[in-house]
Amino acid sequence: MRIAVQDGLFDIGEESNRFAAGLSDSGANAGAIVTFTGVVRGSDNGDMVAMEIEHYPGMTERAIRKIADEAMARWSLADVLVIHRHGRLVPGEQIMMVATASRHRLHAFEAAEFLMDYLKSRAPFWKKELLQDGAGDWVEAKDSDEEALDRWA
């Protein structure tokens, strides 16, 4: 399992290949690998120039590791990768990546969705949309994000 909270860009292909190679090297009996990469969306009205993401080092990684451990046990995963960026990100930049590996594809897909739902609504990140006029608005949790997470209870 690898959890990375970083300010720098990551290479999707390189991370995917490293994840798959780690499974081969460990002899894991995985028949499915699911990857998801999220990117920063612009605002609906087009006035967002960047998103500033803050976190508390150590606390954030521990929280993500705890939920990744839960996913590993719940879906009998062979491995998990979570990368989440912080700092100033502009629309179109990668914000996060999740990879899961399991013996069966359904488990890999469900575990990836579970992790993504958690990262979206519960992981300890604070996001502010920076607007063209210089203002900044903190991003509030959406009811739809909470509803998505509720299905895993």
Coordinates of N, CA and C in Angstrom, one line a residue:
M1 N 0.9 -1.2 0.0 CA 0.0 0.0 0.0 C 0.9 1.2 0.0
R2 N 0.5 2.2 -0.8 CA 1.2 3.5 -0.8 C 0.2 4.6 -0.8
I3 N 0.5 5.5 0.2 CA -0.3 6.7 0.3 C 0.7 7.9 0.1
A4 N 0.4 8.8 -0.8 CA 1.2 10.0 -1.0 C 0.4 11.2 -1.0
V5 N 0.8 12.2 -0.2 CA 0.2 13.5 -0.2 C 1.3 14.4 -0.6
Q6 N 1.2 15.1 -1.8 CA 2.3 15.8 -2.4 C 1.9 17.0 -3.1
D7 N 2.8 17.9 -3.3 CA 2.4 19.1 -4.0 C 2.8 19.0 -5.5
G8 N 3.7 18.1 -5.8 CA 4.1 18.0 -7.2 C 3.2 17.1 -8.1
L9 N 3.4 17.3 -9.4 CA 2.6 16.5 -10.4 C 3.0 15.0 -10.3
F10 N 2.2 14.2 -10.8 CA 2.6 12.8 -10.9 C 2.3 12.3 -12.3
D11 N 2.9 11.3 -12.7 CA 2.8 10.7 -14.1 C 1.8 9.5 -14.0
I12 N 0.6 9.6 -14.6 CA -0.4 8.6 -14.5 C 0.1 7.2 -15.0
G13 N 0.8 7.3 -16.1 CA 1.3 6.0 -16.7 C 2.3 5.4 -15.8
E14 N 3.3 6.2 -15.4 CA 4.3 5.7 -14.5 C 3.8 5.1 -13.2
E15 N 2.9 5.8 -12.6 CA 2.3 5.3 -11.4 C 1.5 4.0 -11.6
S16 N 0.7 3.9 -12.7 CA 0.0 2.7 -13.0 C 0.9 1.6 -13.3
N17 N 2.0 1.8 -14.0 CA 2.9 0.7 -14.3 C 3.7 0.3 -13.0
R18 N 4.0 1.2 -12.2 CA 4.7 0.8 -10.9 C 3.8 0.0 -10.0
F19 N 2.5 0.4 -10.0 CA 1.5 -0.3 -9.2 C 1.4 -1.8 -9.7
A20 N 1.2 -1.9 -11.0 CA 1.1 -3.2 -11.6 C 2.3 -4.1 -11.4
A21 N 3.5 -3.5 -11.6 CA 4.8 -4.2 -11.4 C 4.9 -4.7 -10.0
G22 N 4.5 -3.9 -9.0 CA 4.5 -4.3 -7.6 C 3.7 -5.5 -7.3
L23 N 2.6 -5.6 -8.0 CA 1.7 -6.8 -7.9 C 2.4 -8.0 -8.4
S24 N 3.1 -7.9 -9.6 CA 3.8 -9.0 -10.2 C 4.9 -9.4 -9.3
D25 N 5.7 -8.5 -8.8 CA 6.8 -8.7 -7.9 C 6.5 -9.4 -6.6
S26 N 5.3 -9.1 -6.1 CA 4.9 -9.7 -4.8 C 4.2 -11.0 -5.0
G27 N 3.9 -11.4 -6.2 CA 3.2 -12.7 -6.4 C 1.7 -12.6 -6.1
A28 N 1.2 -11.4 -6.0 CA -0.3 -11.2 -5.7 C -1.1 -11.9 -6.8
N29 N -2.2 -12.5 -6.4 CA -3.1 -13.1 -7.3 C -4.2 -12.2 -7.7
A30 N -3.8 -11.1 -8.4 CA -4.8 -10.1 -8.7 C -5.2 -10.3 -10.2
G31 N -6.5 -10.3 -10.4 CA -7.1 -10.4 -11.8 C -7.6 -9.1 -12.3
A32 N -7.6 -8.1 -11.5 CA -8.1 -6.8 -11.9 C -7.4 -5.6 -11.2
I33 N -7.1 -4.6 -12.0 CA -6.6 -3.4 -11.5 C -7.5 -2.2 -12.0
V34 N -7.9 -1.4 -11.1 CA -8.7 -0.3 -11.4 C -8.0 1.0 -11.1
T35 N -7.9 1.9 -12.0 CA -7.3 3.2 -11.7 C -8.2 4.4 -12.0
F36 N -8.1 5.4 -11.2 CA -9.0 6.6 -11.4 C -8.1 7.8 -11.2
T37 N -8.1 8.8 -12.0 CA -7.4 10.0 -11.8 C -8.4 11.2 -11.9
G38 N -8.4 12.0 -10.9 CA -9.3 13.2 -10.8 C -8.5 14.4 -11.2
V39 N -9.2 15.3 -11.9 CA -8.6 16.6 -12.3 C -9.4 17.7 -11.7
V40 N -8.7 18.9 -11.6 CA -9.4 20.1 -11.1 C -10.4 20.6 -12.2
R41 N -11.6 20.7 -11.8 CA -12.6 21.3 -12.7 C -12.6 22.8 -12.5
G42 N -12.9 23.4 -13.6 CA -13.2 24.9 -13.5 C -14.6 25.1 -12.9
S43 N -14.8 26.3 -12.5 CA -16.2 26.6 -11.9 C -17.2 26.7 -13.0
D44 N -18.5 26.5 -12.7 CA -19.5 26.5 -13.6 C -19.6 27.8 -14.4
N45 N -19.3 28.9 -13.8 CA -19.3 30.2 -14.5 C -18.0 30.6 -15.1
G46 N -17.0 29.8 -15.0 CA -15.7 30.1 -15.6 C -14.8 31.1 -14.9
D47 N -15.1 31.5 -13.7 CA -14.3 32.6 -13.1 C -13.2 32.0 -12.1
M48 N -13.1 30.7 -11.9 CA -12.1 30.1 -11.1 C -10.8 30.1 -11.8
V49 N -9.7 30.6 -11.2 CA -8.4 30.5 -11.9 C -7.5 29.4 -11.2
A50 N -7.8 29.0 -10.0 CA -7.0 28.0 -9.3 C -7.8 27.5 -8.1
M51 N -7.3 26.4 -7.6 CA -7.8 25.8 -6.3 C -6.6 25.7 -5.4
E52 N -6.8 26.2 -4.2 CA -5.7 26.0 -3.2 C -6.2 24.9 -2.2
I53 N -5.4 23.9 -2.1 CA -5.7 22.8 -1.2 C -4.7 22.7 0.0
E54 N -5.3 22.8 1.2 CA -4.5 22.7 2.4 C -4.7 21.4 3.1
H55 N -3.8 21.0 4.0 CA -3.9 19.8 4.8 C -2.9 19.9 5.9
Y56 N -3.1 19.0 6.9 CA -2.1 18.9 8.0 C -1.3 17.7 7.8
P57 N 0.0 17.9 7.4 CA 0.9 16.7 7.2 C 0.9 15.8 8.4
G58 N 0.9 14.5 8.1 CA 0.8 13.5 9.1 C -0.6 13.1 9.4
M59 N -1.4 14.0 9.8 CA -2.8 13.7 10.1 C -3.5 13.2 8.8
T60 N -3.3 13.9 7.7 CA -4.0 13.6 6.4 C -3.6 12.2 6.0
E61 N -2.3 11.9 6.0 CA -1.8 10.6 5.6 C -2.4 9.5 6.5
R62 N -2.4 9.7 7.8 CA -3.0 8.7 8.7 C -4.4 8.4 8.4
A63 N -5.2 9.5 8.2 CA -6.6 9.3 7.9 C -6.8 8.5 6.6
I64 N -6.1 8.8 5.6 CA -6.2 8.1 4.3 C -5.8 6.7 4.5
R65 N -4.7 6.5 5.2 CA -4.2 5.1 5.4 C -5.3 4.3 6.1
K66 N -5.9 4.9 7.1 CA -7.0 4.1 7.9 C -8.1 3.7 6.9
I67 N -8.6 4.6 6.1 CA -9.6 4.2 5.1 C -9.1 3.2 4.1
A68 N -7.9 3.3 3.7 CA -7.3 2.4 2.7 C -7.2 1.0 3.4
D69 N -6.8 1.0 4.6 CA -6.8 -0.3 5.4 C -8.2 -0.9 5.4
E70 N -9.2 -0.1 5.6 CA -10.6 -0.6 5.6 C -11.0 -1.2 4.3
A71 N -10.6 -0.5 3.2 CA -10.9 -1.0 1.9 C -10.2 -2.3 1.6
M72 N -8.9 -2.4 2.0 CA -8.1 -3.6 1.8 C -8.9 -4.8 2.5
A73 N -9.3 -4.6 3.7 CA -10.0 -5.7 4.4 C -11.4 -6.0 3.8
R74 N -12.1 -5.0 3.6 CA -13.5 -5.1 3.1 C -13.6 -5.8 1.8
W75 N -12.7 -5.5 0.9 CA -12.8 -6.1 -0.5 C -11.6 -7.1 -0.8
S76 N -10.9 -7.5 0.2 CA -9.8 -8.5 0.1 C -8.9 -8.0 -1.1
L77 N -8.4 -6.8 -1.0 CA -7.6 -6.2 -2.1 C -6.2 -6.8 -2.0
A78 N -5.5 -6.8 -3.1 CA -4.1 -7.2 -3.1 C -3.2 -6.0 -2.9
D79 N -3.7 -4.8 -3.3 CA -2.9 -3.6 -3.1 C -3.8 -2.3 -3.3
V80 N -3.3 -1.2 -2.8 CA -4.0 0.1 -2.9 C -2.9 1.2 -3.1
L81 N -3.3 2.1 -3.9 CA -2.5 3.3 -4.1 C -3.4 4.5 -4.0
V82 N -3.0 5.5 -3.2 CA -3.7 6.8 -3.2 C -2.7 7.9 -3.3
I83 N -2.8 8.8 -4.3 CA -2.0 10.0 -4.4 C -3.0 11.2 -4.4
H84 N -2.7 12.1 -3.5 CA -3.5 13.3 -3.5 C -2.6 14.5 -3.4
R85 N -2.9 15.5 -4.3 CA -2.0 16.7 -4.3 C -2.6 17.8 -3.4
H86 N -1.7 18.7 -3.0 CA -2.1 19.9 -2.2 C -1.3 21.1 -2.9
G87 N -1.7 22.3 -2.4 CA -1.1 23.5 -2.9 C -2.0 24.1 -3.9
R88 N -1.4 24.9 -4.8 CA -2.2 25.7 -5.8 C -2.2 24.8 -7.1
L89 N -3.4 24.5 -7.5 CA -3.7 23.7 -8.7 C -4.6 24.5 -9.6
V90 N -4.4 24.4 -10.9 CA -5.2 25.1 -11.9 C -6.1 24.1 -12.6
P91 N -7.3 24.6 -13.1 CA -8.2 23.7 -13.8 C -7.4 22.9 -14.9
G92 N -7.7 21.6 -14.9 CA -7.1 20.6 -15.8 C -6.0 19.9 -15.2
E93 N -5.4 20.3 -14.1 CA -4.3 19.6 -13.5 C -4.8 18.4 -12.7
Q94 N -4.0 17.4 -12.6 CA -4.4 16.2 -11.8 C -4.4 16.6 -10.3
I95 N -5.5 16.1 -9.6 CA -5.6 16.4 -8.2 C -5.4 15.1 -7.4
M96 N -5.8 14.0 -7.9 CA -5.6 12.7 -7.2 C -5.7 11.5 -8.1
M97 N -5.2 10.4 -7.5 CA -5.2 9.1 -8.2 C -5.5 8.0 -7.2
V98 N -6.3 7.1 -7.6 CA -6.6 5.9 -6.8 C -6.4 4.7 -7.7
A99 N -5.7 3.7 -7.1 CA -5.6 2.4 -7.8 C -5.8 1.3 -6.8
T100 N -6.6 0.3 -7.3 CA -6.9 -0.8 -6.5 C -6.7 -2.1 -7.3
A101 N -6.3 -3.1 -6.6 CA -6.1 -4.4 -7.3 C -6.7 -5.5 -6.4
S102 N -7.4 -6.4 -7.1 CA -8.2 -7.5 -6.5 C -8.2 -8.7 -7.4
R103 N -8.6 -9.8 -6.8 CA -8.7 -11.0 -7.6 C -9.8 -10.9 -8.6
H104 N -10.9 -10.1 -8.2 CA -12.1 -10.0 -9.1 C -12.3 -8.5 -9.4
R105 N -12.8 -8.2 -10.6 CA -13.0 -6.8 -11.0 C -14.0 -6.0 -10.1
L106 N -15.1 -6.7 -9.8 CA -16.1 -6.0 -9.0 C -15.5 -5.4 -7.7
H107 N -14.7 -6.2 -7.0 CA -14.1 -5.8 -5.8 C -13.2 -4.6 -6.0
A108 N -12.4 -4.6 -7.1 CA -11.5 -3.5 -7.4 C -12.3 -2.3 -7.7
F109 N -13.3 -2.4 -8.5 CA -14.2 -1.2 -8.8 C -14.8 -0.6 -7.6
E110 N -15.5 -1.5 -6.8 CA -16.2 -1.0 -5.6 C -15.2 -0.3 -4.6
A111 N -14.1 -0.9 -4.4 CA -13.1 -0.4 -3.5 C -12.6 1.0 -4.0
A112 N -12.3 1.1 -5.3 CA -11.9 2.4 -5.8 C -13.0 3.4 -5.6
E113 N -14.2 3.1 -5.9 CA -15.3 4.1 -5.7 C -15.4 4.5 -4.2
F114 N -15.3 3.5 -3.3 CA -15.3 3.8 -1.9 C -14.2 4.8 -1.5
L115 N -13.0 4.5 -2.0 CA -11.9 5.4 -1.7 C -12.1 6.8 -2.3
M116 N -12.6 6.9 -3.5 CA -12.9 8.2 -4.1 C -13.9 8.9 -3.4
D117 N -15.0 8.3 -2.9 CA -16.1 8.9 -2.2 C -15.5 9.5 -0.9
Y118 N -14.7 8.7 -0.2 CA -14.1 9.1 1.0 C -13.2 10.4 0.8
L119 N -12.3 10.3 -0.2 CA -11.4 11.4 -0.5 C -12.2 12.7 -0.8
K120 N -13.3 12.5 -1.5 CA -14.1 13.7 -1.9 C -14.8 14.4 -0.7
S121 N -15.3 13.6 0.3 CA -16.1 14.2 1.3 C -15.5 14.1 2.7
R122 N -14.6 13.3 3.0 CA -14.2 13.1 4.4 C -12.7 13.3 4.7
A123 N -11.9 13.1 3.6 CA -10.4 13.2 3.9 C -10.1 14.6 4.3
P124 N -9.2 14.8 5.3 CA -8.9 16.1 5.8 C -8.1 17.1 4.9
F125 N -8.8 17.5 3.9 CA -8.3 18.6 3.0 C -9.2 19.7 3.0
W126 N -8.7 20.9 2.9 CA -9.5 22.1 2.8 C -9.2 22.8 1.5
K127 N -10.3 23.1 0.8 CA -10.2 23.5 -0.6 C -10.8 24.9 -0.8
K128 N -10.0 25.8 -1.4 CA -10.5 27.2 -1.7 C -10.4 27.4 -3.2
E129 N -11.5 27.9 -3.7 CA -11.5 28.3 -5.1 C -11.1 29.7 -5.2
L130 N -10.0 30.0 -6.0 CA -9.5 31.3 -6.2 C -10.1 31.9 -7.5
L131 N -10.7 33.0 -7.4 CA -11.4 33.6 -8.5 C -10.7 34.7 -9.2
Q132 N -11.1 35.0 -10.4 CA -10.4 36.0 -11.2 C -10.4 37.4 -10.6
D133 N -11.4 37.7 -9.8 CA -11.4 39.0 -9.1 C -10.6 39.1 -7.9
G134 N -9.8 38.0 -7.6 CA -9.0 37.9 -6.4 C -9.6 37.4 -5.2
A135 N -10.9 37.2 -5.2 CA -11.6 36.6 -4.1 C -11.3 35.1 -4.0
G136 N -11.6 34.5 -2.8 CA -11.5 33.1 -2.6 C -12.7 32.6 -1.8
D137 N -13.2 31.5 -2.3 CA -14.4 30.8 -1.7 C -14.0 29.4 -1.2
W138 N -14.2 29.1 0.1 CA -14.0 27.8 0.6 C -15.0 26.9 0.0
V139 N -14.6 25.7 -0.4 CA -15.5 24.7 -1.0 C -16.3 24.0 0.1
E140 N -17.6 24.1 0.0 CA -18.4 23.4 1.0 C -18.7 22.0 0.5
A141 N -19.0 21.1 1.5 CA -19.4 19.7 1.2 C -20.8 19.8 0.5
K142 N -21.0 18.9 -0.4 CA -22.3 18.8 -1.1 C -23.0 17.6 -0.6
D143 N -24.4 17.8 -0.6 CA -25.2 16.7 -0.1 C -25.0 15.5 -1.0
S144 N -24.8 15.6 -2.3 CA -24.6 14.5 -3.2 C -23.4 13.7 -2.8
D145 N -22.3 14.4 -2.3 CA -21.1 13.7 -1.9 C -21.3 12.9 -0.7
E146 N -22.1 13.5 0.3 CA -22.4 12.7 1.5 C -23.3 11.5 1.2
E147 N -24.2 11.7 0.3 CA -25.1 10.6 -0.1 C -24.3 9.5 -0.7
A148 N -23.3 9.8 -1.5 CA -22.5 8.8 -2.2 C -21.7 8.0 -1.1
L149 N -21.2 8.7 -0.1 CA -20.5 8.0 1.0 C -21.4 7.2 1.9
D150 N -22.6 7.6 2.0 CA -23.6 6.9 2.9 C -23.9 5.4 2.3
R151 N -23.7 5.3 1.0 CA -24.0 3.9 0.5 C -23.0 2.9 1.0
W152 N -21.9 3.3 1.6 CA -20.9 2.4 2.0 C -21.0 2.0 3.5
A153 N -22.0 2.7 4.2 CA -22.2 2.5 5.6 C -22.7 1.1 5.9

